[in-house]
Coordinates of C-alpha atoms in Angstrom, one line a residue:
X1 CA 58.8 -54.3 -68.3
X2 CA 58.0 -50.7 -69.3
X3 CA 57.8 -50.1 -73.0
X4 CA 60.4 -47.5 -74.4
X5 CA 57.5 -45.1 -75.6
X6 CA 56.2 -45.1 -72.1
X7 CA 59.4 -44.1 -70.3
X8 CA 59.5 -40.5 -69.1
X9 CA 62.3 -38.1 -70.2
X10 CA 64.1 -38.2 -67.2
X11 CA 64.1 -42.1 -67.5
X12 CA 65.5 -42.0 -70.7
X13 CA 68.3 -39.6 -69.8
X14 CA 69.3 -41.7 -66.9
X15 CA 69.3 -44.7 -69.4
X16 CA 71.7 -42.9 -71.9
X17 CA 74.0 -41.9 -69.0
X18 CA 74.2 -45.5 -68.1
X19 CA 74.3 -46.8 -71.6
X20 CA 71.3 -49.2 -70.8
X21 CA 69.5 -47.5 -73.7
X22 CA 70.6 -45.8 -76.9
X23 CA 68.9 -42.7 -78.4
X24 CA 68.6 -44.7 -81.8
X25 CA 66.7 -47.8 -80.2
X26 CA 64.5 -45.5 -78.3
X27 CA 63.6 -43.2 -81.4
X28 CA 62.9 -46.4 -83.4
X29 CA 60.6 -47.8 -80.9
X30 CA 58.6 -44.5 -80.5
X31 CA 58.3 -44.2 -84.2
X32 CA 57.0 -47.4 -84.4
X33 CA 54.5 -47.0 -81.7
X34 CA 53.4 -43.6 -83.5
X35 CA 53.0 -45.8 -86.7
X36 CA 50.6 -48.1 -84.8
X37 CA 48.5 -45.0 -83.3
X38 CA 48.4 -42.4 -86.2
X39 CA 45.8 -43.9 -88.5
X40 CA 43.5 -43.7 -85.7
X41 CA 44.7 -40.4 -84.0
X42 CA 45.9 -38.1 -86.7
X43 CA 47.8 -36.1 -84.0
X44 CA 51.2 -35.3 -86.1
X45 CA 52.1 -33.1 -88.9
X46 CA 55.1 -33.3 -91.0
X47 CA 56.2 -36.4 -89.3
X48 CA 59.6 -37.3 -90.5
X49 CA 61.3 -40.6 -89.3
X50 CA 64.1 -40.2 -91.7
X51 CA 65.4 -36.9 -89.9
X52 CA 64.5 -37.8 -86.4
X53 CA 66.7 -41.0 -86.9
X54 CA 69.5 -38.8 -88.2
X55 CA 69.3 -36.7 -85.0
X56 CA 69.1 -39.9 -82.9
X57 CA 72.3 -41.1 -84.6
X58 CA 74.1 -38.1 -83.9
X59 CA 72.9 -38.0 -80.1
X60 CA 74.1 -41.8 -79.8
X61 CA 77.5 -40.7 -81.0
X62 CA 77.8 -37.6 -78.5
X63 CA 76.5 -39.9 -75.6
X64 CA 79.2 -42.5 -76.7
X65 CA 81.8 -39.9 -76.4
X66 CA 80.5 -38.4 -73.3
X67 CA 79.7 -35.0 -74.7
X68 CA 75.9 -34.8 -75.0
X69 CA 74.8 -31.2 -75.8
X70 CA 74.1 -29.3 -72.6
X71 CA 73.2 -25.8 -71.7
X72 CA 73.2 -24.5 -68.1
X73 CA 73.8 -28.0 -66.9
X74 CA 70.4 -29.2 -68.6
X75 CA 70.4 -31.6 -71.5
X76 CA 67.6 -33.4 -73.8
X77 CA 69.9 -35.0 -75.8
X78 CA 68.2 -37.9 -77.7
X79 CA 64.7 -37.5 -76.2
X80 CA 61.9 -37.7 -78.8
X81 CA 60.0 -34.9 -79.0
X82 CA 57.2 -33.0 -81.0
X83 CA 56.5 -29.3 -81.3
X84 CA 52.8 -27.7 -82.1
X85 CA 52.9 -26.8 -85.8
X86 CA 52.4 -23.0 -84.9
X87 CA 55.8 -23.0 -83.3
X88 CA 58.4 -22.4 -86.2
X89 CA 61.2 -25.2 -86.8
X90 CA 63.4 -24.1 -89.7
X91 CA 62.5 -25.5 -93.0
X92 CA 59.0 -26.9 -92.2
X93 CA 55.8 -25.0 -93.5
X94 CA 53.5 -23.6 -90.6
X95 CA 49.6 -24.1 -92.0
X96 CA 48.2 -22.7 -88.7
X97 CA 45.8 -25.6 -89.0
X98 CA 43.7 -24.0 -92.0
X99 CA 43.9 -24.8 -95.6
X100 CA 43.8 -21.1 -96.4
X101 CA 47.4 -20.7 -95.4
X102 CA 50.0 -20.5 -98.2
X103 CA 52.6 -23.0 -97.3
X104 CA 56.2 -21.5 -97.1
X105 CA 59.2 -23.3 -95.2
X106 CA 59.9 -21.5 -92.0
X107 CA 63.0 -19.3 -92.2
X108 CA 64.4 -20.1 -88.7
X109 CA 63.6 -21.9 -85.4
X110 CA 61.2 -20.0 -83.2
X111 CA 62.5 -19.7 -79.4
X112 CA 61.0 -23.1 -77.8
X113 CA 62.4 -25.1 -80.9
X114 CA 65.7 -23.5 -80.8
X115 CA 66.1 -23.9 -77.0
X116 CA 65.2 -27.5 -77.5
X117 CA 67.4 -28.2 -80.5
X118 CA 70.4 -26.6 -78.6
X119 CA 70.2 -29.4 -76.0
X120 CA 69.8 -32.2 -78.4
X121 CA 66.1 -33.1 -78.5
X122 CA 65.3 -35.5 -81.2
X123 CA 62.6 -33.8 -83.3
X124 CA 60.1 -36.5 -84.7
X125 CA 57.8 -33.9 -86.3
X126 CA 55.0 -31.6 -85.4
X127 CA 51.6 -31.9 -83.9
X128 CA 48.0 -30.7 -85.2
X129 CA 45.8 -27.6 -84.4
X130 CA 42.5 -26.4 -85.5
X131 CA 42.4 -23.1 -87.9
X132 CA 44.4 -20.4 -86.6
X133 CA 44.3 -22.0 -82.8
X134 CA 40.8 -20.6 -82.4
X135 CA 38.9 -23.7 -81.3
X136 CA 39.2 -26.1 -78.4
X137 CA 39.0 -29.0 -80.8
X138 CA 40.9 -31.4 -83.0
X139 CA 38.8 -30.0 -86.2
X140 CA 40.9 -28.6 -88.9
X141 CA 40.4 -27.5 -92.4
X142 CA 44.1 -28.5 -93.2
X143 CA 44.9 -31.6 -90.9
X144 CA 42.6 -34.8 -90.9
X145 CA 40.4 -35.0 -87.6
X146 CA 42.4 -35.4 -84.5
X147 CA 40.8 -37.7 -81.9
X148 CA 41.2 -38.5 -78.3
X149 CA 43.1 -41.7 -77.4
X150 CA 41.0 -42.5 -74.5
X151 CA 38.1 -42.6 -76.8
X152 CA 38.3 -42.2 -80.6
X153 CA 34.8 -40.9 -80.8
X154 CA 35.8 -37.7 -78.7
X155 CA 37.6 -34.8 -79.0
X156 CA 41.1 -34.1 -77.7
X157 CA 40.7 -30.6 -77.2
X158 CA 42.5 -27.5 -78.7
X159 CA 44.0 -25.7 -79.9
X160 CA 47.0 -28.0 -78.6
X161 CA 45.2 -30.8 -80.1
X162 CA 47.7 -33.2 -81.6
X163 CA 50.2 -32.3 -78.5
X164 CA 47.7 -33.7 -76.0
X165 CA 46.8 -36.8 -77.9
X166 CA 50.3 -37.3 -78.6
X167 CA 51.5 -37.1 -75.3
X168 CA 48.7 -39.4 -74.0
X169 CA 49.2 -41.7 -76.6
X170 CA 53.0 -42.0 -76.0
X171 CA 54.4 -40.2 -78.9
X172 CA 57.7 -39.4 -76.9
X173 CA 57.7 -37.8 -73.5
X174 CA 58.1 -34.1 -74.6
X175 CA 55.7 -32.0 -76.1
X176 CA 55.1 -28.0 -76.5
X177 CA 51.9 -26.3 -77.1
X178 CA 50.5 -22.6 -76.9
X179 CA 47.8 -21.1 -74.9
X180 CA 45.9 -17.9 -75.2
X181 CA 42.6 -19.0 -73.6
X182 CA 43.2 -22.5 -72.5
X183 CA 44.8 -24.0 -75.5
X184 CA 47.4 -26.3 -73.5
X185 CA 45.1 -26.9 -70.2
X186 CA 41.6 -27.8 -71.9
X187 CA 43.4 -30.7 -74.1
X188 CA 45.5 -31.8 -71.4
X189 CA 42.5 -32.0 -69.2
X190 CA 40.5 -34.2 -71.9
X191 CA 43.8 -36.2 -72.5
X192 CA 44.5 -37.0 -68.9
X193 CA 48.2 -35.5 -69.2
X194 CA 49.9 -32.7 -67.3
X195 CA 50.4 -29.2 -68.6
X196 CA 51.9 -25.8 -67.4
X197 CA 50.6 -22.4 -68.9
X198 CA 53.5 -20.5 -67.5
X199 CA 53.4 -16.6 -66.4
X200 CA 53.4 -14.6 -69.6
X201 CA 57.0 -14.2 -70.8
X202 CA 58.5 -16.8 -68.9
X203 CA 59.0 -19.0 -71.9
X204 CA 60.0 -16.7 -74.9
X205 CA 57.9 -17.2 -78.0
X206 CA 57.5 -15.7 -81.3
X207 CA 55.2 -13.8 -82.3
X208 CA 54.4 -12.7 -78.8
X209 CA 51.0 -10.8 -77.9
X210 CA 48.8 -10.4 -75.1
X211 CA 47.9 -13.6 -73.3
X212 CA 49.9 -15.9 -75.5
X213 CA 52.4 -18.4 -74.0
X214 CA 54.1 -21.6 -74.8
X215 CA 53.9 -24.5 -72.3
X216 CA 55.4 -28.1 -71.7
X217 CA 52.9 -31.1 -72.2
X218 CA 53.9 -34.4 -70.7
X219 CA 52.6 -37.4 -68.9
X220 CA 54.3 -36.1 -65.5
X221 CA 55.1 -33.1 -63.6
X222 CA 58.7 -33.9 -63.4
X223 CA 59.1 -33.8 -67.2
X224 CA 57.3 -30.5 -67.6
X225 CA 59.8 -29.0 -65.1
X226 CA 62.5 -30.4 -67.1
X227 CA 61.2 -28.8 -70.1
X228 CA 60.9 -25.6 -68.4
X229 CA 64.7 -25.4 -67.7
X230 CA 65.1 -25.4 -71.2
X231 CA 62.2 -23.3 -72.6
X232 CA 62.5 -20.4 -70.3
X233 CA 66.1 -19.7 -71.3
X234 CA 66.3 -16.1 -72.7
X235 CA 65.7 -15.3 -76.4
X236 CA 65.7 -11.4 -77.6
X237 CA 63.1 -12.1 -80.4
X238 CA 60.4 -12.1 -77.6
X239 CA 60.0 -8.5 -76.8
X240 CA 57.5 -9.5 -74.0
X241 CA 59.6 -11.8 -72.1
X242 CA 60.7 -11.8 -68.6
X243 CA 64.1 -11.3 -67.4
X244 CA 65.6 -14.6 -67.2
X245 CA 65.9 -16.1 -63.6
X246 CA 67.9 -19.3 -62.5
X247 CA 64.9 -21.0 -61.2
X248 CA 65.5 -24.6 -59.5
X249 CA 62.9 -26.1 -61.9
X250 CA 64.2 -29.7 -60.6
X251 CA 63.3 -28.9 -57.0
X252 CA 59.8 -30.2 -57.0
X253 CA 59.4 -31.1 -53.3
X254 CA 58.0 -28.6 -51.1
X255 CA 59.8 -27.5 -48.0
X256 CA 59.5 -29.5 -44.7
X257 CA 56.1 -28.2 -43.8
X258 CA 54.9 -29.4 -46.9
X259 CA 51.2 -28.2 -47.6
X260 CA 50.7 -27.3 -43.7
X261 CA 48.9 -23.9 -43.6
X262 CA 49.0 -23.3 -47.7
X263 CA 45.9 -21.0 -48.2
X264 CA 44.2 -22.4 -51.1
X265 CA 41.0 -21.0 -53.0
X266 CA 38.5 -23.1 -54.5
X267 CA 36.4 -21.9 -57.6
X268 CA 33.7 -24.2 -58.5
X269 CA 31.5 -21.4 -60.5
X270 CA 33.4 -19.2 -63.1
X271 CA 30.8 -16.6 -62.8
X272 CA 29.7 -17.4 -66.5
X273 CA 29.8 -20.2 -69.2
X274 CA 28.5 -23.5 -68.8
X275 CA 27.7 -25.2 -65.6
X276 CA 30.2 -27.7 -64.1
X277 CA 28.7 -31.2 -64.7
X278 CA 28.5 -33.5 -61.6
X279 CA 31.3 -36.0 -62.5
X280 CA 33.8 -33.2 -63.0
X281 CA 32.8 -31.1 -59.6
X282 CA 32.9 -34.4 -57.6
X283 CA 36.6 -35.0 -58.8
X284 CA 37.7 -31.4 -58.4
X285 CA 36.0 -31.3 -54.9
X286 CA 37.7 -34.6 -54.2
X287 CA 41.1 -33.0 -54.9
X288 CA 40.4 -29.9 -52.8
X289 CA 39.5 -32.5 -49.9
X290 CA 42.9 -34.1 -50.4
X291 CA 44.8 -30.9 -49.9
X292 CA 42.9 -30.1 -46.8
X293 CA 43.8 -33.6 -45.5
X294 CA 47.3 -32.8 -46.1
X295 CA 47.2 -29.5 -43.9
X296 CA 46.2 -26.9 -46.4
X297 CA 43.4 -24.3 -45.6
X298 CA 40.9 -24.3 -48.3
X299 CA 38.1 -21.6 -48.8
X300 CA 35.5 -21.1 -51.4
X301 CA 36.1 -18.4 -53.9
X302 CA 33.6 -16.7 -56.3
X303 CA 34.2 -16.8 -60.3
X304 CA 37.0 -14.1 -61.0
X305 CA 35.4 -12.8 -64.5
X306 CA 32.1 -11.8 -65.7
X307 CA 29.8 -12.1 -68.9
X308 CA 30.5 -8.6 -69.7
X309 CA 34.4 -9.1 -69.6
X310 CA 34.1 -12.4 -71.9
X311 CA 31.9 -10.7 -74.4
X312 CA 34.0 -7.7 -74.6
X313 CA 37.1 -10.2 -75.5
X314 CA 34.7 -12.0 -77.8
X315 CA 34.2 -8.8 -80.0
X316 CA 37.9 -7.8 -79.7
X317 CA 39.0 -11.5 -81.1
X318 CA 36.2 -11.6 -83.7
X319 CA 37.2 -8.2 -85.2
X320 CA 41.1 -9.1 -84.9
X321 CA 40.4 -12.6 -86.7
X322 CA 37.9 -10.8 -89.4
X323 CA 40.7 -8.5 -90.4
X324 CA 43.1 -11.4 -90.7
X325 CA 40.8 -13.5 -92.6
X326 CA 39.3 -10.7 -95.0
X327 CA 42.6 -9.7 -95.8
X328 CA 43.0 -12.8 -97.7
X329 CA 42.2 -13.5 -101.5
X330 CA 38.4 -14.7 -101.5
X331 CA 39.3 -18.3 -102.7
X332 CA 41.5 -18.7 -99.8
X333 CA 38.8 -17.1 -97.4
X334 CA 36.4 -19.8 -98.5
X335 CA 39.0 -22.6 -97.3
X336 CA 38.8 -21.3 -93.7
X337 CA 36.5 -23.7 -91.8
X338 CA 32.8 -22.5 -91.9
X339 CA 32.4 -22.4 -88.3
X340 CA 35.2 -19.9 -88.0
X341 CA 33.8 -18.1 -90.9
X342 CA 30.5 -17.6 -89.2
X343 CA 32.2 -16.4 -86.0
X344 CA 34.3 -13.8 -87.4
X345 CA 31.4 -12.6 -89.7
X346 CA 30.0 -10.1 -87.1
X347 CA 33.5 -8.2 -87.2
X348 CA 32.0 -6.7 -90.3
X349 CA 29.8 -4.3 -88.5
X350 CA 31.4 -3.9 -85.1
X351 CA 32.0 -0.2 -84.4
X352 CA 35.2 1.2 -83.3
X353 CA 33.7 2.0 -79.7
X354 CA 32.7 -1.7 -79.3
X355 CA 36.0 -3.0 -80.3
X356 CA 38.0 -0.5 -78.0
X357 CA 35.7 -1.6 -75.4
X358 CA 36.2 -5.1 -75.8
X359 CA 39.9 -4.6 -75.6
X360 CA 39.5 -2.7 -72.5
X361 CA 37.9 -5.7 -71.0
X362 CA 41.3 -7.4 -71.2
X363 CA 42.7 -5.3 -68.4
X364 CA 39.2 -5.4 -66.5
X365 CA 39.7 -9.2 -66.4
X366 CA 43.4 -9.2 -65.5
X367 CA 42.6 -6.9 -62.4
X368 CA 39.6 -9.1 -61.4
X369 CA 41.7 -12.1 -61.5
X370 CA 44.6 -10.8 -59.7
X371 CA 42.5 -9.2 -57.0
X372 CA 40.3 -12.4 -56.4
X373 CA 43.6 -14.6 -56.1
X374 CA 45.5 -12.3 -53.9
X375 CA 44.2 -13.7 -50.6
X376 CA 45.3 -17.2 -51.5
X377 CA 48.8 -18.9 -52.2
X378 CA 46.9 -20.9 -54.8
X379 CA 43.4 -21.6 -56.5
X380 CA 41.7 -24.6 -57.6
X381 CA 39.3 -25.1 -60.0
X382 CA 38.1 -27.4 -62.9
X383 CA 39.8 -26.8 -66.2
X384 CA 36.7 -27.5 -68.1
X385 CA 33.0 -27.6 -66.9
X386 CA 32.6 -30.7 -69.0
X387 CA 34.6 -33.7 -70.2
X388 CA 35.8 -34.6 -73.8
X389 CA 33.0 -34.1 -76.3
X390 CA 32.3 -35.4 -79.7
X391 CA 35.5 -35.6 -82.1
X392 CA 33.5 -34.1 -84.9
X393 CA 32.4 -30.8 -83.1
X394 CA 34.1 -27.4 -82.9
X395 CA 33.3 -26.8 -79.5
X396 CA 31.2 -28.4 -76.7
X397 CA 28.1 -26.4 -77.8
X398 CA 29.0 -26.1 -81.6
X399 CA 27.6 -22.9 -81.9
X400 CA 29.8 -20.1 -83.3
X401 CA 27.7 -17.5 -81.6
X402 CA 28.6 -18.9 -78.2
X403 CA 32.0 -20.2 -78.9
X404 CA 33.7 -19.7 -75.4
X405 CA 31.1 -21.0 -72.9
X406 CA 33.5 -23.6 -71.9
X407 CA 36.8 -21.7 -71.4
X408 CA 35.5 -19.4 -68.1
X409 CA 37.8 -21.3 -65.7
X410 CA 41.1 -20.7 -68.1
X411 CA 41.0 -17.6 -70.0
X412 CA 41.2 -15.1 -67.0
X413 CA 44.3 -16.4 -66.2
X414 CA 46.1 -15.6 -69.4
X415 CA 44.8 -12.2 -69.2
X416 CA 46.4 -11.8 -65.8
X417 CA 49.5 -13.5 -66.8
X418 CA 49.5 -15.9 -64.0
X419 CA 50.8 -19.4 -64.1
X420 CA 48.4 -22.3 -64.1
X421 CA 48.3 -26.2 -64.7
X422 CA 46.3 -28.8 -65.6
X423 CA 46.7 -32.3 -63.8
X424 CA 44.4 -35.3 -64.1
X425 CA 42.2 -35.6 -60.8
X426 CA 39.7 -38.5 -61.8
X427 CA 37.7 -40.0 -64.7
X428 CA 34.0 -40.2 -65.6
X429 CA 32.2 -43.3 -65.4
X430 CA 33.1 -43.9 -68.9
X431 CA 36.8 -43.5 -68.3
X432 CA 37.5 -40.1 -69.6
X433 CA 40.1 -38.1 -67.8
X434 CA 38.8 -34.9 -65.7
X435 CA 41.4 -31.9 -65.4
X436 CA 42.0 -30.1 -62.1
X437 CA 43.6 -26.5 -62.8
X438 CA 46.2 -25.3 -60.2
X439 CA 46.8 -21.5 -60.4
X440 CA 49.5 -19.6 -58.8
X441 CA 50.4 -15.9 -58.3
X442 CA 52.1 -14.2 -61.2
X443 CA 55.7 -15.5 -61.7
X444 CA 55.3 -18.5 -58.9
X445 CA 55.6 -21.0 -61.8
X446 CA 57.6 -23.2 -59.5
X447 CA 55.4 -22.9 -56.9
X448 CA 52.6 -24.1 -59.3
X449 CA 54.7 -27.0 -60.3
X450 CA 55.6 -28.0 -56.5
X451 CA 51.7 -28.0 -55.7
X452 CA 51.0 -30.1 -58.7
X453 CA 53.9 -32.5 -57.7
X454 CA 52.3 -32.9 -54.3
X455 CA 48.8 -33.5 -55.8
X456 CA 50.5 -36.1 -58.0
X457 CA 51.9 -38.0 -55.4
X458 CA 48.6 -38.0 -53.1
X459 CA 46.0 -38.4 -56.1
X460 CA 46.3 -42.4 -56.1
X461 CA 46.6 -44.9 -58.7
X462 CA 45.7 -43.6 -62.5
X463 CA 44.3 -45.9 -65.4
X464 CA 46.9 -47.4 -67.8
X465 CA 47.6 -45.2 -70.8
X466 CA 45.5 -45.9 -73.8
X467 CA 46.9 -48.2 -76.3
X468 CA 46.5 -48.2 -80.5
X469 CA 43.1 -50.3 -81.1
X470 CA 45.4 -52.7 -83.3
X471 CA 47.3 -53.7 -80.1

């Protein structure tokens, strides 16, 4: 029999409707499972079992009266959920992963939290992230080191580190992360879960800025689609959000022709950054072959960005972060991770011309990515060139002067605003997950979900989800 913590959100909602399960018993079971895992994973922040049970009891009462909280025909009432700690929930401080932050309770829910609360999601707490979300790592000066449930000596990735680890470990079915260069896709790939980085503006978020999105992080494509139907609802506070569309998120099966004639580009060389290691390359190429066998037309595609583009972005981000950190009192500056401090230190001598040219590379990367993808319906690539690395490191190379060598496949599609998903496509010989990236045209978020669902059905049996060491 499937354990309650392993049930999908859709399964839980069906069981609530039939009264086969109640939100109270499910929330109790998930919290007990979290208690078994958390001493090893350290994936949570502000875990609040008491408040979760208060919300679960209120949900149980609504289901008993036949009145679950519903918006637009969709409910999450009673489903255990967690949000990355940089997504504000009223009354909970946001450390942003760093000990340098002064802890002040959030005044209001950010848009993703507000949308989920409106439909009755049970908030168990928040999930961890590294300092300012600037690492693809579970390393933080505020949170204990977050680890990968598939191998506790490995990194879960980041910056949505806790969300990916928690989803893989069974901390409830619904998690939400944020992404500006790969921060939902990289940890999803290294933890073997599914995620969608949506088109910029598809999910309202606060604060909005270039490249930044929130995205669902779940074990299944269908649960992410369910979350999209909630998270994509409008919120005026995001000045960069797209006009709301009534998208049929639950329609994940492709039309009668299926994959026949679908044009897919296969990008195995990003154009810069770390080389793709052999096991990752083989898993992604096998996935491409499965699409071909299903009728798709797969053609190779060159990398969509360049070293010059990324060096420009690096300089712009260094200056932006240097200004933020140097605005802090000296004592608080010293609490930021040394790796981050060393990375931003070059901001002190960058010229205005260098920063402006760096900023302009965001547009150059955007244009190049869109042009390269234009001949295709979708593009496939590795998410990361390497599998999960040592838990204690800040990045695969652990070099603050080369911090972005592993994001060459992900960052272009933040700049181009295209939807991009990560779905597990295999395992290394040591059992570590390998992520396949599926990229769609701008605004075709549903198409990416549908292609991911098609692959989910044809990829074959998956390894059992990891269990706590004590079990």
